[in-house]
Structure formats: structure tokens, C-alpha cells
Coordinates of C-alpha atoms in Angstrom, one line a residue:
Chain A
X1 CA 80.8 -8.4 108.7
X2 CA 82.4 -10.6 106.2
X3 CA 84.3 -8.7 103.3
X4 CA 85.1 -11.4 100.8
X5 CA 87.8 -10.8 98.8
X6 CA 90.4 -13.3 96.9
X7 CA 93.8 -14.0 97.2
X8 CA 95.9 -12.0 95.0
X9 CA 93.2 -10.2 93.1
X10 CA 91.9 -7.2 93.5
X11 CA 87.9 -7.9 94.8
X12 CA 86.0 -5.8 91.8
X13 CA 82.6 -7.3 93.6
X14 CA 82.1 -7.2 97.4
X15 CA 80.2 -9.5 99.1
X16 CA 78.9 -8.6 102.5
X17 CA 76.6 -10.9 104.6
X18 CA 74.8 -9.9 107.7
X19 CA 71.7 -10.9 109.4
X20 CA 70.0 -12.8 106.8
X21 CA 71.2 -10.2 103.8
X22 CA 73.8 -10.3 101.1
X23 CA 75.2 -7.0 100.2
X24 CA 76.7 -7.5 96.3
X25 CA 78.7 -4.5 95.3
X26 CA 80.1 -4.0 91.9
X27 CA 83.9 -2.6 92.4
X28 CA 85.4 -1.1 89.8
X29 CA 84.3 2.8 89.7
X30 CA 86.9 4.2 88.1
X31 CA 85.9 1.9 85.0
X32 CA 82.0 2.8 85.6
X33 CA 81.7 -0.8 86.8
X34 CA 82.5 -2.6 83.2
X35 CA 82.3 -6.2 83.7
X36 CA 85.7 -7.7 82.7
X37 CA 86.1 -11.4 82.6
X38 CA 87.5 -11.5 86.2
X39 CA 84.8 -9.4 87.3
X40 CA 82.2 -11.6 85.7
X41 CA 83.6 -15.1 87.2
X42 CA 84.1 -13.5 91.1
X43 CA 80.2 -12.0 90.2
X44 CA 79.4 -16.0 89.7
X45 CA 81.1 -17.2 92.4
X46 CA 79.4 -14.8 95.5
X47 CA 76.2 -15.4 93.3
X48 CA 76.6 -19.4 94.1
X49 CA 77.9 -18.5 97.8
X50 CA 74.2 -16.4 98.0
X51 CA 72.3 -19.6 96.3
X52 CA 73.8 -22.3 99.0
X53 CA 73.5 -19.9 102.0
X54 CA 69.8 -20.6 103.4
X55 CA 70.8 -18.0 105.9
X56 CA 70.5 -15.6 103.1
X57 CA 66.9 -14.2 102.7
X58 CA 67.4 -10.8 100.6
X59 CA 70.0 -9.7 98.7
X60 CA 70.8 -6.4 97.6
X61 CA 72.9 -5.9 94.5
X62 CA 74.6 -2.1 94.3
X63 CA 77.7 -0.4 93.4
X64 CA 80.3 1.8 93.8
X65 CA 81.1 5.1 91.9
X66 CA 79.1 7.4 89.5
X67 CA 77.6 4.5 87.3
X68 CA 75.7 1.3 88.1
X69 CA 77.5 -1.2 85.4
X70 CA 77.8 0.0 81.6
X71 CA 77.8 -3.0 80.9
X72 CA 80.5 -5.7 79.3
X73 CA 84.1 -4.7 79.2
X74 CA 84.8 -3.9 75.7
X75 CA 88.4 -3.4 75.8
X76 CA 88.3 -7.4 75.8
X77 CA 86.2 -9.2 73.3
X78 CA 85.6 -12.6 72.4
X79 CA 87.3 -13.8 69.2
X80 CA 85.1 -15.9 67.4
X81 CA 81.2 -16.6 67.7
X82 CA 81.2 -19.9 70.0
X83 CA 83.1 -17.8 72.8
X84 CA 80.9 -15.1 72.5
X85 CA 77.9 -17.6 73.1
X86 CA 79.6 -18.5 76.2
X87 CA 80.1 -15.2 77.2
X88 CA 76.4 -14.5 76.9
X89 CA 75.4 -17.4 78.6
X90 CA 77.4 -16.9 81.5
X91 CA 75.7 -13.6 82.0
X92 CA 72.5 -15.0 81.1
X93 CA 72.9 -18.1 83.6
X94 CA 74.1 -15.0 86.2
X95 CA 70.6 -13.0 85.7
X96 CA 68.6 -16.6 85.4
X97 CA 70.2 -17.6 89.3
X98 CA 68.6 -14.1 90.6
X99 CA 65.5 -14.6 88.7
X100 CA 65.0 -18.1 89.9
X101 CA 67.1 -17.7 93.5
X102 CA 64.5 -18.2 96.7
X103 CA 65.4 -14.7 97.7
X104 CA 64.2 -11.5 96.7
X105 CA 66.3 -9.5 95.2
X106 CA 66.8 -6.0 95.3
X107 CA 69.1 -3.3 92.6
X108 CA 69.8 -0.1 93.7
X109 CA 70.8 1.7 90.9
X110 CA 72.4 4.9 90.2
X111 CA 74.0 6.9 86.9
X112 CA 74.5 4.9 84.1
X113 CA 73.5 1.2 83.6
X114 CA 74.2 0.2 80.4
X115 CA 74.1 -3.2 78.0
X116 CA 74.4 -6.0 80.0
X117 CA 74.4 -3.5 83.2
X118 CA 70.7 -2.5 82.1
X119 CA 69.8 -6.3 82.1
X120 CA 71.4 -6.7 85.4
X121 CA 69.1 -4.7 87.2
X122 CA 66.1 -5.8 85.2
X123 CA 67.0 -9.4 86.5
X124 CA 66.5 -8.2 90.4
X125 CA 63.0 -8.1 92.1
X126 CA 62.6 -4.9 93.2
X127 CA 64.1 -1.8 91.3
X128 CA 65.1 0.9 93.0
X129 CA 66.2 4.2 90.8
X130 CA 68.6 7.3 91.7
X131 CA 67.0 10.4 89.9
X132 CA 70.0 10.7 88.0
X133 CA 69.6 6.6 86.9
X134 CA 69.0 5.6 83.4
X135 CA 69.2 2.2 81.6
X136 CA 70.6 2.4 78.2
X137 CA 70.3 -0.4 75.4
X138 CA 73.2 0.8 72.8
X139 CA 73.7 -2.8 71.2
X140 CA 72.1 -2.3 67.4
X141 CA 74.6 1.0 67.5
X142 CA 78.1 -2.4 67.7
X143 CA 76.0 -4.1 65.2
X144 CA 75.0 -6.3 68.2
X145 CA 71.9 -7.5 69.8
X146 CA 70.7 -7.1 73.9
X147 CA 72.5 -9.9 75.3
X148 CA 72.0 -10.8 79.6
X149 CA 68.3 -11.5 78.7
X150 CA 67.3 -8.0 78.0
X151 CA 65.3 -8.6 74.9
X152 CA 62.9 -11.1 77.4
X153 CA 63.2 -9.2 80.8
X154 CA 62.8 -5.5 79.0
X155 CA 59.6 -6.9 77.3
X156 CA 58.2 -9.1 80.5
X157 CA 58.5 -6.0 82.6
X158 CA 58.2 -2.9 80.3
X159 CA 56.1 -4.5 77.8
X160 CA 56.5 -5.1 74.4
X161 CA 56.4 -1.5 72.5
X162 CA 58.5 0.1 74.6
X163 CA 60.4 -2.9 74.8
X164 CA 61.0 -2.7 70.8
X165 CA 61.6 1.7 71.0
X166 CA 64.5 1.0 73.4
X167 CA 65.8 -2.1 72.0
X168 CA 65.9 -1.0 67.8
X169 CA 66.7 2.5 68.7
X170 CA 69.6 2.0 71.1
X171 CA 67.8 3.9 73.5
X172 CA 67.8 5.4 77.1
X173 CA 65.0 4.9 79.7
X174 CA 65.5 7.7 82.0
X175 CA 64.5 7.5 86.3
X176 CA 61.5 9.6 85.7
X177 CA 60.3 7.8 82.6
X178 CA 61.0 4.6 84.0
X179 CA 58.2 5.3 86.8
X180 CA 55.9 6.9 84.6
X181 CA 56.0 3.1 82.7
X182 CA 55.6 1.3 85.6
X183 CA 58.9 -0.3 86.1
X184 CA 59.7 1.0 89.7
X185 CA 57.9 3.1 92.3
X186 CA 61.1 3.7 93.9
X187 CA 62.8 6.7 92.9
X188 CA 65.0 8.7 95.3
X189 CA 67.8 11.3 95.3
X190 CA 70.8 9.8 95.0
X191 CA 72.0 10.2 98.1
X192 CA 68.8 9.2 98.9
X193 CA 69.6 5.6 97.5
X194 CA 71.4 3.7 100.5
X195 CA 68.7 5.2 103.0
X196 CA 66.0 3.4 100.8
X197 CA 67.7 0.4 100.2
X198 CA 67.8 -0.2 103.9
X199 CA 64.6 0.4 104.6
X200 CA 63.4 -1.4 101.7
X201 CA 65.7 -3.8 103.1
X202 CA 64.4 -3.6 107.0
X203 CA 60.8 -3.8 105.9
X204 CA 61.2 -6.8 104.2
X205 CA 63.4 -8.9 107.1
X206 CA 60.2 -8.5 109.1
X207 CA 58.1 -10.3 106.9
X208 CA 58.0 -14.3 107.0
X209 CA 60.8 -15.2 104.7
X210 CA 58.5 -18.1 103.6
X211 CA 55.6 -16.4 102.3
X212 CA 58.1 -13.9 100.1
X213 CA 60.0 -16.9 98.6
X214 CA 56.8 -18.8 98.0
X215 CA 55.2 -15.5 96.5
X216 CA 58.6 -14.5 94.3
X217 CA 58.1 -18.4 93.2
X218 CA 54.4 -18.1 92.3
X219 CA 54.9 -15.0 90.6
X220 CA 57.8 -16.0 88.4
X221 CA 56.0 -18.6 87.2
X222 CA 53.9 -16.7 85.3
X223 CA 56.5 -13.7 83.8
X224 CA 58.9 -16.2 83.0
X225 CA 57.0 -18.4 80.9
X226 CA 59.2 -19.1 77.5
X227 CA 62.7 -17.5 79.3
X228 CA 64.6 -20.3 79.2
X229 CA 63.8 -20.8 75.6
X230 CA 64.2 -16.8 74.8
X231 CA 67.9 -16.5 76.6
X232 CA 69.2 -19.8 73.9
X233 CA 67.8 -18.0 71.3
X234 CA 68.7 -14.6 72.1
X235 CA 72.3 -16.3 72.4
X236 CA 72.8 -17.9 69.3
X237 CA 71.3 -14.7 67.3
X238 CA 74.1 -12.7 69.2
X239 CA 76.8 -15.1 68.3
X240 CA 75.8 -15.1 64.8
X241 CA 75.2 -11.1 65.0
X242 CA 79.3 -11.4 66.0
X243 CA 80.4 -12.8 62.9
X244 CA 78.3 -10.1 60.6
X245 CA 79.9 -7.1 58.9
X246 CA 77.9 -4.4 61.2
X247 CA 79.5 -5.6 63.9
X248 CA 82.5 -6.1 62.7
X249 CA 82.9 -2.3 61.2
X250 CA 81.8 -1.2 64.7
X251 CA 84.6 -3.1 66.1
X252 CA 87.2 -1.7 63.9
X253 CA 85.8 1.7 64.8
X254 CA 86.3 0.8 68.3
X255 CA 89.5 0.0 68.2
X256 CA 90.6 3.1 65.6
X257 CA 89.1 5.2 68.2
X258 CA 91.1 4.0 70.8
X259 CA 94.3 4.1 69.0
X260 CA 93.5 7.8 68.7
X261 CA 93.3 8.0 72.0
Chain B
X1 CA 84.4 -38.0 105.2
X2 CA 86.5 -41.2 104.6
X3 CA 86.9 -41.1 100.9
X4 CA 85.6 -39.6 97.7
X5 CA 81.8 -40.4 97.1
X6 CA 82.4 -39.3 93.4
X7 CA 85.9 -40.1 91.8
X8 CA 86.6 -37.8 88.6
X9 CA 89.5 -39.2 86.2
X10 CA 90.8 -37.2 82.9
X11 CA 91.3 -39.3 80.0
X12 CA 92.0 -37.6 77.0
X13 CA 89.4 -35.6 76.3
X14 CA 87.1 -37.7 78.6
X15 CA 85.6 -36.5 81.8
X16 CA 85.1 -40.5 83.5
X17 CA 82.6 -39.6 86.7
X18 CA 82.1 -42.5 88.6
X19 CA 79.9 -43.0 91.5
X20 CA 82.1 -44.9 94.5
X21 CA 80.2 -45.3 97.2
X22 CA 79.3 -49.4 96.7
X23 CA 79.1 -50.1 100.4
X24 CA 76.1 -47.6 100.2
X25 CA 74.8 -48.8 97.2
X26 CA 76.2 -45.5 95.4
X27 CA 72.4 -44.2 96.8
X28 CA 71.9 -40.6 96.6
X29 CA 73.1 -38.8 99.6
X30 CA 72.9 -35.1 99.9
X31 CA 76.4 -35.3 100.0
X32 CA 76.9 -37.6 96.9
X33 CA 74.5 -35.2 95.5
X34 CA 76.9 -32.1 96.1
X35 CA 79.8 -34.2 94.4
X36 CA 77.8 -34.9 91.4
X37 CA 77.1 -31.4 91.1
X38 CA 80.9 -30.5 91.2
X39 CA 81.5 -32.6 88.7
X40 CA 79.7 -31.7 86.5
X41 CA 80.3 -28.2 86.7
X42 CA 83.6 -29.0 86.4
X43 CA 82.9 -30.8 82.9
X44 CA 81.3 -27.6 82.5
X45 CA 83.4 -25.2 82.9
X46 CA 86.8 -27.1 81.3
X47 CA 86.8 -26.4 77.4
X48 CA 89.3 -29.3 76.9
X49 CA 86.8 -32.1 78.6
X50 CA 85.0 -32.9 75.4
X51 CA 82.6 -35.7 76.8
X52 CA 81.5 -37.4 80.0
X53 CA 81.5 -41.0 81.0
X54 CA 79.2 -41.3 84.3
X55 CA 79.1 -45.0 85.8
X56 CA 79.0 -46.8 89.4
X57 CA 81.5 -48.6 91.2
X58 CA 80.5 -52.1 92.6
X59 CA 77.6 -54.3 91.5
X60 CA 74.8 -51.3 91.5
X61 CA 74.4 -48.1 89.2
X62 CA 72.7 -46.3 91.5
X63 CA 69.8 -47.2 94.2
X64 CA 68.4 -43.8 94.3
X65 CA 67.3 -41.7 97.2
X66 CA 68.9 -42.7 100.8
X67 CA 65.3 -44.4 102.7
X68 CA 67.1 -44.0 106.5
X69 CA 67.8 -39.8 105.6
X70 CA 64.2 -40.4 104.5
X71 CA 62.9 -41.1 107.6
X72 CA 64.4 -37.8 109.3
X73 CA 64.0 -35.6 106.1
X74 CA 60.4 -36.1 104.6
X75 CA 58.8 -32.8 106.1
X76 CA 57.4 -30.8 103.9
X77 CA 59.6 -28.1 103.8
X78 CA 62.3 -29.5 103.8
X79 CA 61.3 -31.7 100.7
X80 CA 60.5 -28.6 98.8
X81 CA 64.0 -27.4 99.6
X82 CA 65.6 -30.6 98.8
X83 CA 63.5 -30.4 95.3
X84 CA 64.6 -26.9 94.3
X85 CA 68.4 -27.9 95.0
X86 CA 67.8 -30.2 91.7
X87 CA 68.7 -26.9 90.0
X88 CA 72.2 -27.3 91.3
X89 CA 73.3 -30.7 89.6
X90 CA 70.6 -32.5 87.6
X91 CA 69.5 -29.5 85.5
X92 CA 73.0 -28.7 84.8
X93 CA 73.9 -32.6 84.2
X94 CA 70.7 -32.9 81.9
X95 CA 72.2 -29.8 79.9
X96 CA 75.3 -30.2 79.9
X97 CA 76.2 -29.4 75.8
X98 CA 78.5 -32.5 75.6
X99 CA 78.0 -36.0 75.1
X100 CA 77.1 -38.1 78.5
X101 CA 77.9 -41.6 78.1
X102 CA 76.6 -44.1 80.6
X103 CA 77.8 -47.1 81.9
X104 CA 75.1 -48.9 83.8
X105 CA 76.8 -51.4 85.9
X106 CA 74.2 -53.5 87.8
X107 CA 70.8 -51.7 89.6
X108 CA 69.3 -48.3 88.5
X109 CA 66.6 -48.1 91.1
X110 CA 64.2 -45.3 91.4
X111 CA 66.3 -42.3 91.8
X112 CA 69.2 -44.2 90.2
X113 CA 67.2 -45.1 87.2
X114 CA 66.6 -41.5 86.5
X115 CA 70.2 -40.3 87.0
X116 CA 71.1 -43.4 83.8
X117 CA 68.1 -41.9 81.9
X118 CA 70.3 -38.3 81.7
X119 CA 72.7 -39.8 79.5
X120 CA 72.6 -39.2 75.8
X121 CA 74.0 -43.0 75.3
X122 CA 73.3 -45.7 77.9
X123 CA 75.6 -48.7 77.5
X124 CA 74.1 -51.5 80.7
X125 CA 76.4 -54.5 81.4
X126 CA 74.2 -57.9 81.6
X127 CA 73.5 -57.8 85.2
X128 CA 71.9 -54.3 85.0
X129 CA 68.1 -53.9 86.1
X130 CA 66.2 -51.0 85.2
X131 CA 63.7 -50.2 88.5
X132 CA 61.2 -47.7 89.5
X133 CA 60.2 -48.9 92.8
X134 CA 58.9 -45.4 93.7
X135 CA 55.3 -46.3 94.1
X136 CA 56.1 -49.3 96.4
X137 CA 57.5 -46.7 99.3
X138 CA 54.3 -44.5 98.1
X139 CA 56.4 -41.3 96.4
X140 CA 56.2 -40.1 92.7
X141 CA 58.9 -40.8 90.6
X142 CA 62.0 -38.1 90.7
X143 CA 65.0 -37.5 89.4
X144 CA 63.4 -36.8 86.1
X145 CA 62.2 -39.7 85.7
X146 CA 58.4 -38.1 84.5
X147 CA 60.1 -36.1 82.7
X148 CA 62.4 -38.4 80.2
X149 CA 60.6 -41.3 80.6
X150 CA 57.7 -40.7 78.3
X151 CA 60.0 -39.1 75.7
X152 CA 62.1 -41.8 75.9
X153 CA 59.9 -45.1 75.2
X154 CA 56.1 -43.0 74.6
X155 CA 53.7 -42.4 77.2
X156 CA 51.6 -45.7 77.6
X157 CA 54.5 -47.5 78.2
X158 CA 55.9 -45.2 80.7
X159 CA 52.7 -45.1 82.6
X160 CA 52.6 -49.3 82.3
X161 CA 55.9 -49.6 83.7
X162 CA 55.6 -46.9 86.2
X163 CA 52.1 -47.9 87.5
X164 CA 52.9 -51.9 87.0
X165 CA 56.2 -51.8 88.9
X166 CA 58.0 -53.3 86.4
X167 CA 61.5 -54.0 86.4
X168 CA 63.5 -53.7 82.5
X169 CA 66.2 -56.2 82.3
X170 CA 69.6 -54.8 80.2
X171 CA 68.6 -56.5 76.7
X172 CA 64.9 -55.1 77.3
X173 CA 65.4 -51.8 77.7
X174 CA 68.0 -52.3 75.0
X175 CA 65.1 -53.7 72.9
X176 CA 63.0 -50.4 73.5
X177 CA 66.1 -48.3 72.5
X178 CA 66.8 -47.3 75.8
X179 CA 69.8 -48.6 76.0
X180 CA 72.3 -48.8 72.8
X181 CA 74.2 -51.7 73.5
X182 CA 74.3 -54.4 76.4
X183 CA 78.1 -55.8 77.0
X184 CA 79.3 -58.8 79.7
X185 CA 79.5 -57.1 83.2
X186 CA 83.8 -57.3 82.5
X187 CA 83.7 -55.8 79.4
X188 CA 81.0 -52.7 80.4
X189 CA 84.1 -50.5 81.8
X190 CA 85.9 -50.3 78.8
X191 CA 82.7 -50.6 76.3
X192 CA 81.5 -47.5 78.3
X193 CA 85.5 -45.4 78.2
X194 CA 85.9 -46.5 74.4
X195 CA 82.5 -44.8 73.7
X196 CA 83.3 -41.7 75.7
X197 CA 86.3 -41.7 73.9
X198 CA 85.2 -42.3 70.2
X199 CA 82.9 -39.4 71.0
X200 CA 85.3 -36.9 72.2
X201 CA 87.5 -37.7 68.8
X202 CA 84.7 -36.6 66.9
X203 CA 83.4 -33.3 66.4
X204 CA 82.3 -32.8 70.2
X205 CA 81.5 -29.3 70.6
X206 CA 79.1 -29.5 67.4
X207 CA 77.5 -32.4 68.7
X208 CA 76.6 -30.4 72.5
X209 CA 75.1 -27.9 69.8
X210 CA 73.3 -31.0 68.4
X211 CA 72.1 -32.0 71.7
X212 CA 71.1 -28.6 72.7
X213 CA 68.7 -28.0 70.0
X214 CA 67.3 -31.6 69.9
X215 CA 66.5 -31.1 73.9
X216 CA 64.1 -28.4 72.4
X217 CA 62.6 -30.8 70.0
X218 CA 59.2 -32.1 72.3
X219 CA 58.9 -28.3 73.6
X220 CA 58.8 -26.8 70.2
X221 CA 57.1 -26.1 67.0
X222 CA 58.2 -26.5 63.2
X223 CA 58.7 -23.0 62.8
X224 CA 61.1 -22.2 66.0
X225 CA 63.0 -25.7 65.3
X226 CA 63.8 -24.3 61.7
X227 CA 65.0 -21.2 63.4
X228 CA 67.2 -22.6 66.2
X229 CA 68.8 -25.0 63.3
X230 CA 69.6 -22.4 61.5
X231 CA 71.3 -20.5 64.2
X232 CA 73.0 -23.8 65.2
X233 CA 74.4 -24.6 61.8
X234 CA 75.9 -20.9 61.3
X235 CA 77.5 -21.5 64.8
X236 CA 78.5 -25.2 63.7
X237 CA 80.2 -24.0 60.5
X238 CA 81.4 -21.0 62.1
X239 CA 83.2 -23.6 64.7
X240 CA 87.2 -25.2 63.8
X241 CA 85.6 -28.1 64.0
X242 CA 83.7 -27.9 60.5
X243 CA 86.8 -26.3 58.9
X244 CA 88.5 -29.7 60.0
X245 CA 85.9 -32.0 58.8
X246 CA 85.5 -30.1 56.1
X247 CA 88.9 -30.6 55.2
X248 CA 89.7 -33.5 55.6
X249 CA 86.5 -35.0 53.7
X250 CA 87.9 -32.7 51.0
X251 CA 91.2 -34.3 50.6
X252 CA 90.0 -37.8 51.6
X253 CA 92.3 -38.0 55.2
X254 CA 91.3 -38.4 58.8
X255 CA 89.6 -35.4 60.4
X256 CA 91.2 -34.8 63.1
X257 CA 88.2 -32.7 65.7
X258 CA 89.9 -32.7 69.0
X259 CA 93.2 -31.1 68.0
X260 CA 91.4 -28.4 65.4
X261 CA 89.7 -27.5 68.8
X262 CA 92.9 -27.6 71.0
X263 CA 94.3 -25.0 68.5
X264 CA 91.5 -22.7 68.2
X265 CA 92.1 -22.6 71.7
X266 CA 95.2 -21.8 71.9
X267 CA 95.2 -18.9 69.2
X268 CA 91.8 -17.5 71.1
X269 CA 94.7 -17.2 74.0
X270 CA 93.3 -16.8 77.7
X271 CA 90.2 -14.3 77.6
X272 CA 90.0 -12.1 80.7

């Protein structure tokens, strides 16, 4: 079992490969998993380790702690609008390489997974949900929009309406709601999750790994029909959103909040 | 490996790729492939490489696809594999938001012509030939070659030098635009670097916004086009850049881009 980690810095995603399956674990618990820029570039750099290994035929992307991801790290944000573009499409290009990877991909998610953390898991293949998961979209609340393709990937697989409830309100799509709307049929106890996950995991090894990847291949063709176009544009409307006076006042609020603290 | 296939020199602000693999007609190994690909991710990924200057060392561009790895690598699976691993260099070379100049020093055959069609301006020294040759070994054009081809010089003509086997000559493909400029095979070095160079002075990072949203242009309507402008001039006046050129057109002096984005960079500080 290979445990990747680098030299010097902490590993806030593991990367475990075994028998044909990639093991991605978010790291940082005590921080409910926020993605900090460090996190974010190791997260890129197992993700391109996953793409070039043919070996690799399912991944399973997890995490460690109460909470799944909530999302970017907020305690360090982009200055002016061009690096927050970049920021978004770094994450974008991150939930793009899972979406259009020749291996299925499987989130197990538990407790919160919020913002970009919500998009993460929308990007896998298969959702599996803890009882106690929910996905929350609080972006309108920083005067910001979804960002990490959520706007696309909530609508593709939730459909529109809901899609728009989520989105506008800053809502939460609880485990139990979420199978009710058809986007899992995988929920467990959490500490049910890992037992799942295997077997999900196991059941799928078995199969030809051919006949998946083509099937993941023909399938995304169809439900991703105008992403490419949608993550550019969701980018430049958050990068704009960035430079507006709601988000600004959030971000002062932020930051007043803290210094309360 | 005995040396580089791709060598990658900084000048200025100018990422220079070139292709140095001449004994093997710089043809387009898996492992010149992989090279490519780090290159350009490293144009990528370095905010201070404001354009790209891709050319070939020896008397050919670029001959394409490797015919004797053809022989041993043509089953169908494997070809399928092959063609998804475009993902990993061309797509990111053909997006790339900053200028690509390219030098075309001699042959761009099949393969190799496609790689020279990526660029955003094509400068082809006298001696440079402009080939398909895919349909004389009985394969479809790659590379993107379907793909910018008839955007490039219009459909019928694609399809007439595609299906003919035509060759283009420098000054004709300079005549249908697809090349800007065609310089003596001595000069084509530096014509291509001063390009690269007179690009990265300008306002760089506006102009990979530029090229961004005219990538769209064939894909999209009117109404979306208006939109993405929109978005891309608030993020172009939101950008140092502007403020410079702004400026300077203000008080009639020199704009200087590159070092308005050096500062901004500097002030941003090194984001986590």
C-alpha cells in the first residue's frame, strides 16, 4: 500500500493505490476538510497521478473527520477578480478530469459538503450518502455564485428547479431528500459508509473495466453537452461577482467576525 | 534517453519550446508527446511566462506521427487510448490563454501540420511545406487538423486540400492567411522570438482573454458572444494591465504591460 505524501508538507490528501483502485482522502478534519491552496494543488497532483496510471480502474474519493469538504478555504481569498478566475478554474479543471477520467468514480460522503465540497461530489460517478450527509450551496449568502461547476452539474443531475431552489436560496439538500430526487440510491449509516464503499467498490472490480469506461464515456456524452462552455461562463460571472459590493460587504463581515473572535 | 526531445528556454517573458529531435524528424513520439505536454503546462501554470514561441530544430517542423511505433501500435485499443491521451497536451496547448507564436522551420507533415495549425500566429521560413499526407498511409487527419482546418481557410478548401493531397508552399499558405509572414530560413529564428517577444510586451494576459472568447466564436451564437464579451471586458478593465494602458494613452507615454503585471503580482503576494 502506497501512502503518498510530500516532502516537508503535511499530506492534507492521501492517496492510496491497490489492485486497480485509487483511494483519495481529503486530510484536514480538524478544518472540516476546507480546501486551502496547498490542499487544492497536492488534490491536482494525485488527480494527474490517477489519470496516467492505466492500472487504475476506480477511484474512490472520501475523507476524514465529521465533514466531507465545506468547501474553499476562506481564511485565504483571492485579491482581485483575474486570480479568483484562476482559482475557479483550477477547481473546475479538478471536477472536469473526474468527469471526463476513464475511470469511474465513486464519493463517499458524510456530514457536511459544502461550496465547492458539494460540487466535488456531484463531479464523481456514483454518490454514496452517510444519513447524516447534506450538500449545501451558501454562495448568494458571500454575494458569490456556485463555482467547481455546481450551477451545471447540480442542474444535469438534479434538474433544473431544484437546481434553481438550492442555488438562489443558499440551500441544503439533506441524505434523505437527496434519494427522494433521485440523485443517489445509496444511502447508509455512517458507519455504514466504508462497508459500502467497498462493496460498491468490489462489485465493480469484477466487471470488465472496458465495458464501464466505454459506458461512463457514452453516457457523459450526453449529460455533458454544453459543460465546457457553462464552467467559462460560470467563471467569468464569479470573477466579476468578486469585484461587486455584495460580495465585498460579506467579506468585510467575514473578516469583522473573525477579529471578534 | 540521450537528450531532451523538447528544449524549453525563458526569455523575458517568453516561454521559447522547441522541438529537438532532427535526427528523428522532430516526429511525434509518445515520448515527445509527454514533453510537449510538460511544457506547456509549465507555460501554464508560470504567471510570469506571458507568451509561447513553439518551433523545430533542424530542417523539419514536425513530421507528425512516428510510422515504425505505427506498425506495433495501430490495434484498436490501443489507438483509442492513444486518442484520449490528446487531453493531456493538445487540448491544453490549443487553450492555452496566451499568445502561441510559431516558427515553422521547414516540413509540417500530417501530424506536424496540425501541431503549427495550434498557434495563434504562424511565421514559416521559405523552405517550409505545409502537408497532409494522411490519406496516402489511409488514416484520417489528427492532431486537430479537422478541427482547425476548415475554420482556418473555409471548408471547400479544406476538403480540396485534404482529399487532393496537396502540399501549401510558405508564401501560399501565407496567401490564404494561414500564415502571417514568410522570412529567409536564417532569419525565421529571430522573426519567430521578436514576435513572441513583441507580444509578451503588450498587454498579454488580456489578449489570452481575447483568445479565449474568440475560440468560442464558430461554437456560439450572437447572444452568448455578447455575454461572454461583456464578462471579458469587466475582467479586462478589472486587470493592471488596462490601468497601465489606460494611463499611459492618457498622458501620451509608453505603456508599459509586462511590468504593471509583475507588480500586481508582487502586491497580490504568494496565495496559499
Amino acid at each position: 500500500m502506497l501512502n503518498t505524501s510530500e516532502g516537508g508538507q503535511a499530506s492534507l490528501v492521501l492517496c492510496e493505490k491497490q489492485d486497480g483502485v485509487a483511494v483519495l482522502t481529503l486530510n484536514r478534519p480538524d478544518k472540516l476538510n476546507a480546501m486551502s491552496g496547498v490542499m487544492r494543488a497536492q488534490f491536482g497532483r494525485h488527480l494527474q497521478s490517477i489519470e496516467a496510471d492505466p492500472e487504475i480502474r476506480i477511484v474512490l474519493l472520501k475523507s476524514n473527520g465529521r465533514a466531507f469538504c465545506v468547501g474553499a478555504d476562506t481564511n485565504a481569498m483571492p485579491e482581485n477578480a483575474l486570480s479568483w478566475r484562476e482559482r475557479i478554474h483550477l477547481a473546475q479543471q479538478h471536477h472536469t478530469a473526474l468527469v471526463k477520467m476513464d475511470k469511474i468514480v465513486i464519493a463517499a460522503v458524510q456530514g457536511i459538503a459544502a461550496g465547492g465540497g458539494a460540487s466535488l461530489a456531484l463531479a464523481a460517478d456514483i454518490l454514496i450518502m452517510a444519513d447524516d450527509a447534506s450538500l449545501r450551496f451558501p454562495f448568494v449568502r458571500l454575494g458569490l455564485i456556485p463555482d467547481g461547476g455546481c450551477s451545471f452539474l447540480l442542474q444535469s443531475k438534479l434538474g433544473a428547479p431544484l437546481a434553481h431552489d438550492l442555488m438562489l436560496t443558499g440551500g441544503v439538500l439533506g441524505a434523505d431528500e437527496a434519494q427522494r430526487y433521485g440523485l443517489t440510491r445509496r444511502i447508509v449509516p455512517v458507519a455504514g459508509l466504508e462497508a459500502a464503499s467497498q462493496t460498491l467498490i468490489e462489485e465493480l472490480s469484477a466487471l470488465p473495466a472496458e465495458a464501464l469506461m466505454l459506458t461512463k464515456a457514452v453516457s457523459r456524452q450526453t449529460w455533458t453537452v454544453g459543460m465546457d462552455a457553462a464552467f467559462m461562463h460560470e467563471a467569468d460571472a464569479f470573477a466579476l461577482a468578486s469585484t461587486l459590493p455584495g460580495h465585498q460587504q460579506a467579506r468585510a463581515d467575514l473578516l469583522a467576525r473573525r477579529k471578534l473572535r | 534517453m540521450a537528450r531532451d526531445l523538447i528544449v524549453t528556454e525563458r526569455d523575458g517573458g517568453v516561454l521559447i519550446i522547441r522541438l529537438s529531435s532532427p535526427e528523428n524528424r522532430n516526429s511525434l513520439t509518445m515520448e515527445m508527446r509527454q514533453a510537449l505536454g510538460e511544457a506547456v503546462a509549465l507555460a501554464e501554470s508560470s504567471p510570469e511566462i506571458r507568451t509561447v514561441f513553439l518551433t523545430g530544430e533542424g530542417p523539419t517542423f514536425c513530421s507528425g506521427g512516428d510510422l515504425h511505433h505505427l506498425r506495433t501500435a495501430c490495434d484498436p485499443w490501443t489507438v483509442h487510448r492513444r486518442f484520449r491521451n490528446l487531453s493531456r497536451w493538445l487540448v491544453p496547448l490549443i487553450t492555452l490563454d496566451k499568445p502561441v507564436v510559431v516558427g515553422v522551420n521547414g516540413h509540417a507533415v500530417g501530424g506536424g501540420m496540425g501541431l503549427a495549425l495550434t498557434g495563434d500566429v504562424l511565421i514559416a521560413s521559405e523552405s517550409a511545406v505545409f502537408m497532409s499526407g494522411f490519406f496516402r498511409l489511409g488514416a484520417i487527419p489528427d492532431i486537430a487538423m479537422m478541427y482547425h482546418l476548415p475554420r482556418l481557410i473555409g471548408m471547400a478548401r479544406a476538403k480540396k486540400f485534404l482529399f487532393g493531397g496537396e502540399s501549401f508552399t510558405a508564401q501560399q499558405a501565407a496567401d490564404l492567411g494561414l500564415v502571417s509572414r514568410v522570412v529567409s530560413d536564417d532569419a525565421l529564428y529571430e522573426a519567430g522570438l521578436l514576435e513572441a517577444r513583441r507580444l509578451a510586451t503588450g498587454p498579454a494576459e488580456v489578449m489570452g482573454l481575447a483568445k479565449v472568447v474568440m475560440a468560442r466564436s464558430f461554437e456560439t451564437s450572437l447572444h452568448e458572444m455578447m455575454a461572454y464579451e461583456g464578462f471579458g471586458q469587466a475582467l479586462a478593465m478589472s486587470n493592471p494591465e488596462f490601468r497601465e494602458g489606460l494611463e499611459a494613452l492618457i498622458v501620451r507615454r509608453p505603456a508599459d504591460f509586462e511590468g504593471a503585471a509583475a507588480l500586481a503580482r508582487e502586491h497580490s503576494g504568494g496565495e496559499a
